[in-house]
Amino acid sequence: MAASAPSTASTRDVLLALTRSDIKTRYGRGPLRTVKWVADPFAALGVYLALIALVIDRPGIAPGLSIACAVVPFQLLMSTSVNALRAVDVRRSIIANMGFPRVLIPIATAMTELVSFTATLLILPIMMAVYGIAPTPAILLLPLMIAITFVLAVAFAYPVSLIGVWMPDVNPFIVSAIRTMFFLAPGLIALEEVYGYTHDVLMLNPVTGIFEGFRAILIDGQAPAWWHVLAPIGYAVVLLAIFVPVYRREQRHFAKLL
């Protein structure tokens, strides 16, 4: 037990150092970085959601909030994947000159995006207020769905990081493929509004459970169904089981490939 404590502390310190470095690179220094942290998600998503909520007359219960329940968590998955494509390359100098566990790089990438994601979450209470939907005790389960989204983001980051090292020329196609995942899930409309074969196919999408879990909590005021939790966790476990060992094997060659 005594021997494991320094290792755990060292891992935590490396993750925090990598994450802190990413955050400083993205948001800079000084008092304006907080403004940028809050403004970024609204610049990316707020205008679109305001258009849906206030301008376009769409049927259904709280359509803007329903879309926000998909767009907001997907933003964490998307931004983590996009930045994972370059996560190894942007650290080429420390990879070449410092000894640290490279296997932590995808986790640090997801942690950086999680910090950004906390500002994006502000969109959800705003959209609830727009539609007059009051929170229920089920909102206490929202951290669970956020944690599941983070775990799936980490699972995505490992294979995507490897692709960024092995085949950087295909990065635009990877980004398009991940973005397509949103449109092949019940992102713009809730799963309950889809019927038949399409309904069954959409349930196979790794992000469907996350979208529907957010909707269950924020719109229906209910606890997520069991599959909202287990389906994305299952996909994450499979991806991690496959790609973490591959990443561990390949990390020794990163300095040669960059």
Short mmCIF file of C-alpha atoms in Angstrom, two decimals:
data_model
loop_
_atom_site.label_atom_id
_atom_site.label_comp_id
_atom_site.label_asym_id
_atom_site.label_seq_id
_atom_site.Cartn_x
_atom_site.Cartn_y
_atom_site.Cartn_z
CA MET A 1 0.00 0.00 0.00
CA ALA A 2 2.80 2.42 0.87
CA ALA A 3 4.41 1.92 -2.52
CA SER A 4 1.23 2.74 -4.42
CA ALA A 5 0.63 6.13 -2.80
CA PRO A 6 3.50 8.00 -4.53
CA SER A 7 2.44 6.51 -7.85
CA THR A 8 -1.13 7.72 -7.37
CA ALA A 9 0.05 11.18 -6.33
CA SER A 10 2.43 11.35 -9.28
CA THR A 11 -0.32 10.39 -11.72
CA ARG A 12 -2.61 13.05 -10.28
CA ASP A 13 0.13 15.68 -10.49
CA VAL A 14 0.89 14.85 -14.13
CA LEU A 15 -2.79 15.00 -15.08
CA LEU A 16 -3.23 18.34 -13.34
CA ALA A 17 -0.09 19.75 -14.95
CA LEU A 18 -1.14 18.68 -18.44
CA THR A 19 -4.66 20.00 -17.95
CA ARG A 20 -3.49 23.29 -16.46
CA SER A 21 -1.12 23.81 -19.38
CA ASP A 22 -3.94 23.23 -21.89
CA ILE A 23 -6.26 25.62 -20.10
CA LYS A 24 -3.64 28.38 -20.01
CA THR A 25 -2.95 27.88 -23.71
CA ARG A 26 -6.65 28.13 -24.56
CA TYR A 27 -7.81 30.90 -22.24
CA GLY A 28 -4.60 32.81 -21.61
CA ARG A 29 -3.87 34.64 -18.39
CA GLY A 30 -5.45 37.53 -16.54
CA PRO A 31 -9.03 38.43 -15.58
CA LEU A 32 -10.37 38.19 -19.12
CA ARG A 33 -9.87 34.43 -19.25
CA THR A 34 -12.99 33.91 -17.11
CA VAL A 35 -15.00 36.01 -19.56
CA LYS A 36 -13.69 33.92 -22.45
CA TRP A 37 -14.44 30.70 -20.58
CA VAL A 38 -18.09 31.69 -20.14
CA ALA A 39 -18.51 33.35 -23.54
CA ASP A 40 -17.11 30.51 -25.68
CA PRO A 41 -20.01 28.05 -25.27
CA PHE A 42 -22.61 30.74 -25.82
CA ALA A 43 -20.86 31.85 -28.98
CA ALA A 44 -20.83 28.26 -30.21
CA LEU A 45 -24.25 27.04 -29.07
CA GLY A 46 -26.26 29.84 -27.50
CA VAL A 47 -27.28 31.60 -30.70
CA TYR A 48 -28.46 28.35 -32.29
CA LEU A 49 -30.48 27.33 -29.25
CA ALA A 50 -31.97 30.81 -28.90
CA LEU A 51 -33.08 30.57 -32.52
CA ILE A 52 -34.82 27.25 -31.83
CA ALA A 53 -36.40 28.41 -28.59
CA LEU A 54 -37.48 31.94 -29.45
CA VAL A 55 -37.80 32.22 -33.23
CA ILE A 56 -38.63 28.89 -34.84
CA ASP A 57 -42.01 27.44 -33.88
CA ARG A 58 -41.37 23.73 -33.39
CA PRO A 59 -43.86 21.19 -32.05
CA GLY A 60 -43.28 19.18 -28.92
CA ILE A 61 -42.51 19.89 -25.29
CA ALA A 62 -39.70 22.43 -24.82
CA PRO A 63 -38.04 21.70 -28.18
CA GLY A 64 -35.12 24.05 -27.52
CA LEU A 65 -34.38 22.39 -24.17
CA SER A 66 -34.72 18.97 -25.78
CA ILE A 67 -32.08 19.90 -28.34
CA ALA A 68 -29.90 21.43 -25.62
CA CYS A 69 -30.02 18.11 -23.76
CA ALA A 70 -28.29 16.59 -26.77
CA VAL A 71 -26.08 19.46 -27.97
CA VAL A 72 -24.58 20.27 -24.56
CA PRO A 73 -23.26 16.79 -23.66
CA PHE A 74 -22.26 16.15 -27.26
CA GLN A 75 -20.13 19.29 -27.09
CA LEU A 76 -17.92 17.53 -24.51
CA LEU A 77 -17.58 14.45 -26.69
CA MET A 78 -16.96 16.46 -29.84
CA SER A 79 -14.43 18.90 -28.41
CA THR A 80 -12.53 16.11 -26.65
CA SER A 81 -12.30 14.11 -29.87
CA VAL A 82 -11.26 17.10 -31.98
CA ASN A 83 -8.49 18.07 -29.57
CA ALA A 84 -7.43 14.45 -29.08
CA LEU A 85 -6.46 14.35 -32.76
CA ARG A 86 -3.64 16.80 -31.98
CA ALA A 87 -3.11 15.96 -28.31
CA VAL A 88 0.13 14.07 -28.89
CA ASP A 89 1.47 16.41 -31.57
CA VAL A 90 1.05 19.58 -29.48
CA ARG A 91 3.08 17.94 -26.73
CA ARG A 92 5.91 16.82 -28.98
CA SER A 93 8.50 18.88 -27.09
CA ILE A 94 7.77 17.39 -23.68
CA ILE A 95 7.40 13.91 -25.19
CA ALA A 96 10.88 14.23 -26.68
CA ASN A 97 12.51 15.74 -23.60
CA MET A 98 10.64 14.54 -20.52
CA GLY A 99 9.74 11.22 -19.03
CA PHE A 100 6.08 10.95 -18.02
CA PRO A 101 3.26 8.43 -18.65
CA ARG A 102 2.06 9.29 -22.16
CA VAL A 103 -1.00 7.14 -21.52
CA LEU A 104 -2.38 10.05 -19.47
CA ILE A 105 -2.52 12.42 -22.46
CA PRO A 106 -6.04 11.42 -23.65
CA ILE A 107 -7.37 11.69 -20.08
CA ALA A 108 -5.83 15.15 -19.71
CA THR A 109 -7.43 16.18 -23.00
CA ALA A 110 -10.85 15.13 -21.72
CA MET A 111 -10.22 16.91 -18.41
CA THR A 112 -9.40 20.13 -20.25
CA GLU A 113 -12.63 19.89 -22.20
CA LEU A 114 -14.53 19.10 -19.01
CA VAL A 115 -13.42 22.47 -17.60
CA SER A 116 -14.78 24.16 -20.72
CA PHE A 117 -17.91 22.03 -20.50
CA THR A 118 -18.81 23.39 -17.05
CA ALA A 119 -19.45 26.76 -18.69
CA THR A 120 -21.55 25.11 -21.38
CA LEU A 121 -23.78 23.66 -18.67
CA LEU A 122 -25.04 27.18 -17.95
CA ILE A 123 -27.12 26.86 -21.11
CA LEU A 124 -29.33 24.20 -19.53
CA PRO A 125 -30.85 26.26 -16.67
CA ILE A 126 -31.30 29.17 -19.06
CA MET A 127 -33.29 26.98 -21.46
CA MET A 128 -35.32 25.54 -18.57
CA ALA A 129 -36.21 29.10 -17.51
CA VAL A 130 -37.20 29.99 -21.08
CA TYR A 131 -39.74 27.14 -21.12
CA GLY A 132 -40.82 27.55 -17.50
CA ILE A 133 -39.64 24.08 -16.48
CA ALA A 134 -38.75 23.86 -12.80
CA PRO A 135 -36.08 21.44 -11.59
CA THR A 136 -37.17 18.34 -9.70
CA PRO A 137 -35.23 16.15 -7.25
CA ALA A 138 -34.12 14.12 -10.29
CA ILE A 139 -31.67 16.92 -11.09
CA LEU A 140 -29.45 15.51 -8.35
CA LEU A 141 -28.67 12.72 -10.83
CA LEU A 142 -27.35 15.14 -13.45
CA PRO A 143 -23.75 14.74 -12.18
CA LEU A 144 -24.10 11.03 -12.91
CA MET A 145 -24.93 11.70 -16.57
CA ILE A 146 -22.10 14.23 -16.77
CA ALA A 147 -19.69 11.63 -15.35
CA ILE A 148 -20.88 9.07 -17.90
CA THR A 149 -20.40 11.59 -20.69
CA PHE A 150 -16.86 12.26 -19.44
CA VAL A 151 -16.01 8.55 -19.31
CA LEU A 152 -17.25 8.10 -22.89
CA ALA A 153 -15.23 11.16 -23.95
CA VAL A 154 -12.08 9.60 -22.45
CA ALA A 155 -12.88 6.34 -24.26
CA PHE A 156 -13.19 8.24 -27.57
CA ALA A 157 -9.94 10.10 -26.92
CA TYR A 158 -7.73 7.00 -26.97
CA PRO A 159 -8.44 5.71 -30.50
CA VAL A 160 -8.76 9.26 -31.85
CA SER A 161 -5.36 10.20 -30.39
CA LEU A 162 -3.80 7.19 -32.07
CA ILE A 163 -5.37 8.09 -35.40
CA GLY A 164 -3.97 11.61 -35.02
CA VAL A 165 -0.49 10.11 -34.68
CA TRP A 166 -0.76 7.35 -37.26
CA MET A 167 -2.77 9.09 -39.98
CA PRO A 168 -2.95 12.87 -39.43
CA ASP A 169 -4.12 13.39 -43.00
CA VAL A 170 -7.48 11.83 -42.21
CA ASN A 171 -8.23 14.17 -39.29
CA PRO A 172 -10.95 16.09 -41.20
CA PHE A 173 -12.73 12.81 -41.95
CA ILE A 174 -12.60 11.76 -38.29
CA VAL A 175 -14.12 15.08 -37.25
CA SER A 176 -16.88 14.64 -39.83
CA ALA A 177 -17.52 11.07 -38.68
CA ILE A 178 -17.88 12.11 -35.05
CA ARG A 179 -20.14 15.03 -35.99
CA THR A 180 -22.26 12.61 -38.04
CA MET A 181 -22.77 10.56 -34.88
CA PHE A 182 -24.94 13.40 -33.56
CA PHE A 183 -27.24 13.31 -36.57
CA LEU A 184 -27.48 9.52 -36.39
CA ALA A 185 -28.74 9.84 -32.84
CA PRO A 186 -31.92 11.45 -31.46
CA GLY A 187 -30.23 14.84 -31.26
CA LEU A 188 -32.71 17.12 -33.01
CA ILE A 189 -35.75 15.14 -31.92
CA ALA A 190 -36.28 12.96 -28.85
CA LEU A 191 -36.18 9.18 -29.19
CA GLU A 192 -39.84 8.91 -28.14
CA GLU A 193 -40.78 10.78 -31.33
CA VAL A 194 -39.12 8.14 -33.54
CA TYR A 195 -40.83 4.84 -34.31
CA GLY A 196 -40.20 1.46 -35.85
CA TYR A 197 -36.88 0.29 -37.23
CA THR A 198 -35.32 3.74 -37.03
CA HIS A 199 -36.06 3.88 -33.30
CA ASP A 200 -34.25 0.57 -32.76
CA VAL A 201 -31.25 1.63 -34.84
CA LEU A 202 -30.89 4.95 -33.02
CA MET A 203 -30.71 3.10 -29.70
CA LEU A 204 -27.47 1.48 -30.91
CA ASN A 205 -25.72 4.85 -31.07
CA PRO A 206 -23.32 5.28 -28.11
CA VAL A 207 -24.59 8.82 -27.42
CA THR A 208 -28.32 8.06 -27.49
CA GLY A 209 -28.44 6.98 -23.86
CA ILE A 210 -26.69 10.18 -22.79
CA PHE A 211 -29.07 12.44 -24.72
CA GLU A 212 -32.11 10.63 -23.36
CA GLY A 213 -30.71 10.60 -19.84
CA PHE A 214 -30.35 14.38 -19.87
CA ARG A 215 -33.91 14.70 -21.20
CA ALA A 216 -35.30 12.37 -18.56
CA ILE A 217 -33.75 14.45 -15.78
CA LEU A 218 -34.36 17.97 -17.08
CA ILE A 219 -37.60 17.68 -19.07
CA ASP A 220 -39.45 14.71 -17.56
CA GLY A 221 -38.14 15.22 -14.02
CA GLN A 222 -37.38 11.51 -13.74
CA ALA A 223 -34.37 9.34 -13.06
CA PRO A 224 -32.62 8.06 -16.20
CA ALA A 225 -33.62 4.60 -17.38
CA TRP A 226 -31.13 1.82 -16.76
CA TRP A 227 -30.03 1.73 -20.39
CA HIS A 228 -29.34 5.47 -20.41
CA VAL A 229 -26.54 4.66 -17.97
CA LEU A 230 -25.38 1.18 -18.94
CA ALA A 231 -25.32 1.57 -22.74
CA PRO A 232 -22.76 4.42 -22.95
CA ILE A 233 -20.74 2.89 -20.09
CA GLY A 234 -20.69 -0.41 -22.00
CA TYR A 235 -19.37 1.29 -25.14
CA ALA A 236 -16.76 3.11 -23.07
CA VAL A 237 -15.56 -0.10 -21.39
CA VAL A 238 -15.18 -1.85 -24.75
CA LEU A 239 -13.26 1.06 -26.31
CA LEU A 240 -10.96 1.39 -23.31
CA ALA A 241 -10.34 -2.36 -23.15
CA ILE A 242 -9.31 -2.38 -26.81
CA PHE A 243 -7.39 0.86 -27.21
CA VAL A 244 -5.66 1.54 -23.89
CA PRO A 245 -3.37 -1.50 -24.34
CA VAL A 246 -2.70 -0.43 -27.94
CA TYR A 247 -1.93 3.09 -26.74
CA ARG A 248 0.44 1.77 -24.07
CA ARG A 249 2.31 -0.21 -26.70
CA GLU A 250 2.51 2.64 -29.19
CA GLN A 251 3.43 5.41 -26.73
CA ARG A 252 7.06 4.26 -26.77
CA HIS A 253 7.27 5.23 -30.43
CA PHE A 254 5.61 8.66 -30.27
CA ALA A 255 8.92 10.55 -30.29
CA LYS A 256 9.90 8.80 -33.52
CA LEU A 257 6.58 9.43 -35.24
CA LEU A 258 6.27 13.15 -34.50
#
